[in-house]
C-alpha positions as a printed Julia matrix, in Angstrom:
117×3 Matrix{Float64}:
   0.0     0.0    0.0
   0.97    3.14  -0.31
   1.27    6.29   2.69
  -2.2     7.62   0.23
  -4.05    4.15   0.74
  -3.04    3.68   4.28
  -4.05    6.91   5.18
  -7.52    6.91   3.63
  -7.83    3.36   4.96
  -7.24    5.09   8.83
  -9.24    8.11   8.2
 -12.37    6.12   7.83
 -11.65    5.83  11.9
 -10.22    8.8   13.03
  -8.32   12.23  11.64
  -5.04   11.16  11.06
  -1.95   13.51   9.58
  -0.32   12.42   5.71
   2.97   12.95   7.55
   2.14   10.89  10.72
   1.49    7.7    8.03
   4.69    8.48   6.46
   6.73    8.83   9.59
   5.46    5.58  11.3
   5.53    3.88   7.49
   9.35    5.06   7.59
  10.39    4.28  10.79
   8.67    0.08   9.94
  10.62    0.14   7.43
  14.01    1.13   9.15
  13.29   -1.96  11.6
  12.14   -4.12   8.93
   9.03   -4.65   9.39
   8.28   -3.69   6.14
   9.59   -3.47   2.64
   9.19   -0.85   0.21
   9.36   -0.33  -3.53
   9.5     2.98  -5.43
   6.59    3.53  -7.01
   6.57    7.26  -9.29
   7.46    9.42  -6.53
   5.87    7.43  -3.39
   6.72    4.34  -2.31
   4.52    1.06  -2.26
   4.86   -0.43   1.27
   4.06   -4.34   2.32
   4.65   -6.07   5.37
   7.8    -8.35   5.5
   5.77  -11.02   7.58
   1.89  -12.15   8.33
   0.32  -11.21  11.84
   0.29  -14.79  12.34
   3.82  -15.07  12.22
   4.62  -12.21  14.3
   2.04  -13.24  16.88
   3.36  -16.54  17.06
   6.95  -14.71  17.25
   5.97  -12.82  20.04
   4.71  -16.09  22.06
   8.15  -17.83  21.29
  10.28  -14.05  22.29
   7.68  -14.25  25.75
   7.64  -18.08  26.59
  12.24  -17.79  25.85
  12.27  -14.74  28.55
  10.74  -17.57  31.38
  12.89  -18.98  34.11
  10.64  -22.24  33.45
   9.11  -23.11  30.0
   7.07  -26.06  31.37
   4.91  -23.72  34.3
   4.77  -20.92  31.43
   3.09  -23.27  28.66
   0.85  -24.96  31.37
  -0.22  -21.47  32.65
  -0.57  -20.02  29.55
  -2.68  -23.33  28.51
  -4.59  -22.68  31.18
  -5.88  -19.11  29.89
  -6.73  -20.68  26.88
 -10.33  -20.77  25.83
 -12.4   -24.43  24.57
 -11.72  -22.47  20.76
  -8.32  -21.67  21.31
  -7.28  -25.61  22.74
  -8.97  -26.95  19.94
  -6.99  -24.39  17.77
  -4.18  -25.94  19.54
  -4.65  -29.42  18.29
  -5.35  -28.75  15.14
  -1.98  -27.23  14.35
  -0.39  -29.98  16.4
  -1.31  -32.41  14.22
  -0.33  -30.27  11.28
   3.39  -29.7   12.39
   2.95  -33.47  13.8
   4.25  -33.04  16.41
   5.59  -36.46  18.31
   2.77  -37.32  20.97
   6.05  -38.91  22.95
   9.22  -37.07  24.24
  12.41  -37.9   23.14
  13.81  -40.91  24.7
  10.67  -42.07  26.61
   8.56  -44.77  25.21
   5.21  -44.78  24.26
   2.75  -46.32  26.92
  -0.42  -47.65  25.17
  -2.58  -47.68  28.39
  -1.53  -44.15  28.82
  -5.29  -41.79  29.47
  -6.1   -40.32  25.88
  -7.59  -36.93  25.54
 -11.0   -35.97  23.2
  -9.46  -36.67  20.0
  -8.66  -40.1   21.19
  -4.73  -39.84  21.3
């Protein structure tokens, strides 16, 4: 998009200065947040990642900082809503991720959850 198109996009919302959308555009771009191409005499802007990806970036930078990974995942689990946990499985099963740890053996009389695993 360009600094025109983002600002008529905000201004739907609330009054918002040209040079506010450039400045902030700018200053994305000097972290790298997003790239830009020459376009006449703007520039065309696009993000450099997805909001998924920085979302899940920010959950990896947050659950790092912790003194104790297990506690933060089971606490943060714990927040989670039915949607979200169900959310949950359905992208561990898409990364397939190993229902045992590495090393232990599977136990077949082990207590399944919903899905039956």
């Amino acid at each position: 998009m360009t600094v025109r198109e983002v600002l008529e996009d905000l201004q739907r919302e609330r009054s918002i200065a040209y040079t506010t959308v450039m400045t902030v555009l700018d200053n994305l771009h000097q972290k790298g947040w997003v790239r830009r191409e020459a376009e006449g005499r703007a520039y065309r802007y696009e993000a450099v990642s997805t909001r998924a990806a920085y979302a899940a970036a920010l959950m990896n930078e947050a659950w790092s900082q912790s003194d104790n990974a297990a506690a933060a995942l089971v606490a943060f689990f714990g927040m989670m809503s039915d949607e979200q946990r169900q959310a949950l499985r359905a992208a561990m099963r898409i990364v397939q991720v190993p229902e045992t740890l590495e090393g232990e053996e599977e136990n077949p009389a082990a207590p399944q959850d919903d899905d039956g695993r």
